């Protein structure tokens, strides 16, 4: 590598700080420009990182010609921004959820292919230390057969500090299911190396603001035939973030960012979790490795699409009141190569 990769950031809202920190802590890339419609946001972060501020991201990309862009925009802008940046020859790290629906994801994937650039999706939970350790334990086979998974993610979704667009279905694609549920779907698929293939979902819409769902109860099944129950709650509920995997020879309990516990029939015992870099650094490093060395990208556009297909099936299920298949080519391929990289660099 002759010079660090140049990076331009599109959208300087709530999540931008963590991406900027991740880039600052690696020496393989540098932020050259930051764009936000709200000029003061772009200026504040640009000043702190020695970058140039813009209000128009197209203007920024045309002038700065970055190697990579990070897109942190409201969900309805993911598709147009990612496609346009791919057309300019930039690799793209696009925040999750990949887009509003599967059709939009396909358009983004096609744009990446057409232009020979990588599309990575911000499924950064694959880089949580306790998820990496749990995946290794699952793969070792020492826990026997996986028989059931339950996943809970609850927290005050309708809080004052949440930007308005998140609560407007047209701009966000939905509420807790598309936004928080996409993390649950990702961690279940990634840790087990499977795909969700069926969903029966019941949602509720009791939020005091906006028109998006505030809870989702998802009964699902993986490509290996394992039943999964995911609860996503956004009302005034106790904060919870937990995945429990039941095996024939034990139970794994993950409390995200806190601990990994294992029972082999008795009380839960903590499992030592090797320390890893911050997940946003892990995610960024994975993208740089894929760009530079062509290594497998487990957070590829195809993978992001597989998550959106489950979200879409959940919304269809709620509307029809029936179980829905996940309409996916990735599901049928998952047993062959569950984390296939879409890109050959
Ligand atoms: N990985 C995670 O855990 C995680 C956490 C939070 C948010 N996110 C995702 O990150 C993305 C951004 O979320 P956020 O919480 O930062 O939202 P936000 O509303 O705080 O930030 C979005 C920013 O985009 C700017 N913007 C809107 N339209 C623009 C345009 N046309 N050009 C330039 N800037 C424009 C807004 O002014 C705002 O500053 C979403 O996809 C969200 O789901 C991911």
Tab-separated table of C-alpha atoms in Angstrom, residues 30-229:
chain	number	residue	atom	x	y	z
A	30	UNK	CA	-7.516	8.976	6.703
A	31	UNK	CA	-10.685	11.052	6.572
A	32	UNK	CA	-10.366	13.785	3.985
A	33	UNK	CA	-13.918	15.154	3.885
A	34	UNK	CA	-17.254	15.095	5.697
A	35	UNK	CA	-20.639	16.082	4.247
A	36	UNK	CA	-23.888	16.857	6.013
A	37	UNK	CA	-26.907	18.919	4.986
A	38	UNK	CA	-26.527	20.637	8.363
A	39	UNK	CA	-23.352	22.594	7.719
A	40	UNK	CA	-22.418	23.068	11.398
A	41	UNK	CA	-22.266	19.265	11.877
A	42	UNK	CA	-19.989	18.771	8.890
A	43	UNK	CA	-17.804	21.691	10.004
A	44	UNK	CA	-17.493	20.550	13.628
A	45	UNK	CA	-16.307	17.037	12.753
A	46	UNK	CA	-14.185	18.161	9.828
A	47	UNK	CA	-12.347	20.633	12.066
A	48	UNK	CA	-11.649	17.935	14.634
A	49	UNK	CA	-10.298	15.526	12.016
A	50	UNK	CA	-8.418	17.910	9.716
A	51	UNK	CA	-10.916	17.273	6.903
A	52	UNK	CA	-12.885	19.513	4.531
A	53	UNK	CA	-16.566	20.149	5.238
A	54	UNK	CA	-19.276	19.984	2.572
A	55	UNK	CA	-23.058	20.268	2.524
A	56	UNK	CA	-23.488	18.443	-0.800
A	57	UNK	CA	-22.069	14.911	-0.804
A	58	UNK	CA	-21.987	14.728	-4.607
A	59	UNK	CA	-19.881	17.868	-4.730
A	60	UNK	CA	-17.611	16.348	-2.065
A	61	UNK	CA	-17.097	13.039	-3.864
A	62	UNK	CA	-16.477	14.705	-7.249
A	63	UNK	CA	-13.880	17.069	-5.751
A	64	UNK	CA	-12.182	14.758	-3.237
A	65	UNK	CA	-12.301	11.485	-5.235
A	66	UNK	CA	-12.155	9.328	-2.078
A	67	UNK	CA	-11.211	5.644	-2.227
A	68	UNK	CA	-13.972	4.763	0.243
A	69	UNK	CA	-17.170	6.465	1.426
A	70	UNK	CA	-19.041	5.781	4.634
A	71	UNK	CA	-22.771	6.427	4.314
A	72	UNK	CA	-24.565	7.319	7.562
A	73	UNK	CA	-27.812	8.670	6.131
A	74	UNK	CA	-31.505	8.123	6.914
A	75	UNK	CA	-32.555	4.764	5.461
A	76	UNK	CA	-34.493	6.137	2.453
A	77	UNK	CA	-31.274	7.773	1.220
A	78	UNK	CA	-29.123	4.618	1.431
A	79	UNK	CA	-30.073	3.402	-2.049
A	80	UNK	CA	-29.532	6.641	-4.038
A	81	UNK	CA	-26.346	7.591	-2.181
A	82	UNK	CA	-24.756	4.113	-2.346
A	83	UNK	CA	-25.549	3.685	-6.050
A	84	UNK	CA	-24.281	7.153	-6.940
A	85	UNK	CA	-21.033	6.658	-4.982
A	86	UNK	CA	-20.473	3.236	-6.557
A	87	UNK	CA	-20.940	4.859	-9.975
A	88	UNK	CA	-18.089	7.247	-9.078
A	89	UNK	CA	-15.823	4.249	-8.360
A	90	UNK	CA	-15.837	4.480	-4.536
A	91	UNK	CA	-15.939	1.462	-2.256
A	92	UNK	CA	-18.880	1.866	0.117
A	93	UNK	CA	-19.418	1.149	3.788
A	94	UNK	CA	-23.179	1.591	4.130
A	95	UNK	CA	-24.785	1.673	7.554
A	96	UNK	CA	-27.366	-0.979	8.423
A	97	UNK	CA	-30.146	-1.661	7.550
A	98	UNK	CA	-28.846	-1.836	3.974
A	99	UNK	CA	-31.921	-0.115	2.468
A	100	UNK	CA	-35.713	0.144	2.786
A	101	UNK	CA	-36.365	-3.255	1.187
A	102	UNK	CA	-34.790	-6.169	-0.681
A	103	UNK	CA	-35.410	-4.699	-4.150
A	104	UNK	CA	-33.368	-1.627	-3.216
A	105	UNK	CA	-30.592	-3.865	-1.837
A	106	UNK	CA	-30.426	-5.693	-5.164
A	107	UNK	CA	-30.014	-2.378	-7.003
A	108	UNK	CA	-27.116	-1.438	-4.717
A	109	UNK	CA	-25.444	-4.825	-5.188
A	110	UNK	CA	-25.779	-4.509	-8.975
A	111	UNK	CA	-24.252	-1.010	-8.901
A	112	UNK	CA	-21.283	-2.352	-6.922
A	113	UNK	CA	-20.767	-5.176	-9.419
A	114	UNK	CA	-21.093	-2.890	-12.443
A	115	UNK	CA	-18.438	-0.582	-11.101
A	116	UNK	CA	-16.090	-3.147	-9.554
A	117	UNK	CA	-16.341	-1.691	-6.042
A	118	UNK	CA	-17.033	-3.305	-2.697
A	119	UNK	CA	-20.301	-2.744	-0.887
A	120	UNK	CA	-20.021	-3.440	2.854
A	121	UNK	CA	-22.919	-3.155	5.308
A	122	UNK	CA	-22.483	-1.968	8.909
A	123	UNK	CA	-23.355	-5.251	10.608
A	124	UNK	CA	-20.753	-4.505	13.238
A	125	UNK	CA	-22.115	-7.020	15.790
A	126	UNK	CA	-20.107	-9.684	13.928
A	127	UNK	CA	-17.101	-8.017	15.551
A	128	UNK	CA	-18.358	-8.165	19.151
A	129	UNK	CA	-15.792	-10.168	21.141
A	130	UNK	CA	-18.493	-12.297	22.835
A	131	UNK	CA	-20.090	-13.092	19.446
A	132	UNK	CA	-16.736	-14.155	18.003
A	133	UNK	CA	-16.088	-16.377	21.053
A	134	UNK	CA	-19.616	-17.849	20.917
A	135	UNK	CA	-19.280	-18.631	17.208
A	136	UNK	CA	-16.011	-20.481	17.871
A	137	UNK	CA	-17.683	-22.511	20.637
A	138	UNK	CA	-20.647	-23.356	18.396
A	139	UNK	CA	-18.323	-24.398	15.566
A	140	UNK	CA	-16.235	-26.599	17.898
A	141	UNK	CA	-19.230	-28.949	18.241
A	142	UNK	CA	-18.619	-29.479	21.966
A	143	UNK	CA	-22.147	-28.276	22.800
A	144	UNK	CA	-23.795	-30.901	20.586
A	145	UNK	CA	-26.849	-30.132	18.464
A	146	UNK	CA	-28.369	-26.635	18.441
A	147	UNK	CA	-32.072	-27.011	19.260
A	148	UNK	CA	-33.444	-23.502	19.894
A	149	UNK	CA	-32.484	-19.808	19.956
A	150	UNK	CA	-34.157	-16.934	21.764
A	151	UNK	CA	-33.089	-13.338	21.322
A	152	UNK	CA	-34.284	-10.237	23.180
A	153	UNK	CA	-33.574	-6.605	22.394
A	154	UNK	CA	-35.550	-3.979	24.303
A	155	UNK	CA	-35.048	-0.298	25.001
A	156	UNK	CA	-36.883	3.036	24.821
A	157	UNK	CA	-37.185	3.502	21.037
A	158	UNK	CA	-39.468	6.560	21.055
A	159	UNK	CA	-37.135	8.670	23.221
A	160	UNK	CA	-36.937	12.431	22.603
A	161	UNK	CA	-33.374	12.271	21.275
A	162	UNK	CA	-34.319	9.953	18.386
A	163	UNK	CA	-34.278	11.879	15.085
A	164	UNK	CA	-37.800	12.265	13.649
A	165	UNK	CA	-37.125	10.368	10.386
A	166	UNK	CA	-36.607	7.088	12.329
A	167	UNK	CA	-40.309	7.241	13.325
A	168	UNK	CA	-41.630	7.949	9.818
A	169	UNK	CA	-42.149	4.657	7.963
A	170	UNK	CA	-41.619	6.216	4.549
A	171	UNK	CA	-38.139	7.443	5.444
A	172	UNK	CA	-37.047	4.653	7.802
A	173	UNK	CA	-38.749	1.577	6.285
A	174	UNK	CA	-40.225	0.735	9.705
A	175	UNK	CA	-39.485	0.813	13.417
A	176	UNK	CA	-37.855	-1.549	15.862
A	177	UNK	CA	-37.898	-4.557	13.506
A	178	UNK	CA	-35.947	-3.041	10.607
A	179	UNK	CA	-33.700	-0.961	12.837
A	180	UNK	CA	-32.928	-3.055	15.942
A	181	UNK	CA	-34.221	-6.388	14.602
A	182	UNK	CA	-31.667	-6.290	11.803
A	183	UNK	CA	-28.965	-6.606	14.512
A	184	UNK	CA	-30.768	-9.597	16.047
A	185	UNK	CA	-31.205	-11.295	12.663
A	186	UNK	CA	-27.546	-10.639	11.838
A	187	UNK	CA	-26.152	-12.047	15.084
A	188	UNK	CA	-28.309	-15.176	14.860
A	189	UNK	CA	-27.395	-15.842	11.225
A	190	UNK	CA	-23.730	-15.022	11.651
A	191	UNK	CA	-23.068	-16.937	14.877
A	192	UNK	CA	-24.810	-20.070	13.623
A	193	UNK	CA	-23.585	-19.843	10.005
A	194	UNK	CA	-27.169	-20.293	8.816
A	195	UNK	CA	-29.935	-18.231	7.238
A	196	UNK	CA	-33.438	-17.506	8.505
A	197	UNK	CA	-35.857	-19.106	6.038
A	198	UNK	CA	-39.351	-18.720	7.606
A	199	UNK	CA	-40.996	-16.021	9.735
A	200	UNK	CA	-44.288	-15.626	11.592
A	201	UNK	CA	-44.455	-12.142	13.100
A	202	UNK	CA	-46.784	-10.063	15.225
A	203	UNK	CA	-46.069	-6.345	15.594
A	204	UNK	CA	-47.657	-3.548	17.623
A	205	UNK	CA	-47.914	0.196	16.935
A	206	UNK	CA	-48.433	1.897	20.299
A	207	UNK	CA	-45.606	4.451	19.935
A	208	UNK	CA	-46.476	7.973	21.065
A	209	UNK	CA	-44.740	9.522	18.052
A	210	UNK	CA	-44.608	8.579	14.377
A	211	UNK	CA	-46.210	5.629	12.551
A	212	UNK	CA	-43.703	2.777	12.956
A	213	UNK	CA	-43.988	-0.448	14.957
A	214	UNK	CA	-42.815	-0.355	18.578
A	215	UNK	CA	-42.580	-4.091	19.155
A	216	UNK	CA	-42.036	-7.244	17.159
A	217	UNK	CA	-42.419	-10.879	18.152
A	218	UNK	CA	-40.758	-12.993	15.496
A	219	UNK	CA	-41.065	-16.796	15.378
A	220	UNK	CA	-38.526	-17.954	12.819
A	221	UNK	CA	-36.701	-21.025	11.535
A	222	UNK	CA	-33.137	-21.303	10.277
A	223	UNK	CA	-31.967	-23.123	7.155
A	224	UNK	CA	-30.856	-25.928	9.529
A	225	UNK	CA	-34.429	-26.231	10.879
A	226	UNK	CA	-33.659	-24.583	14.240
A	227	UNK	CA	-36.559	-22.576	15.774
A	228	UNK	CA	-35.788	-18.978	16.774
A	229	UNK	CA	-37.863	-16.555	18.811
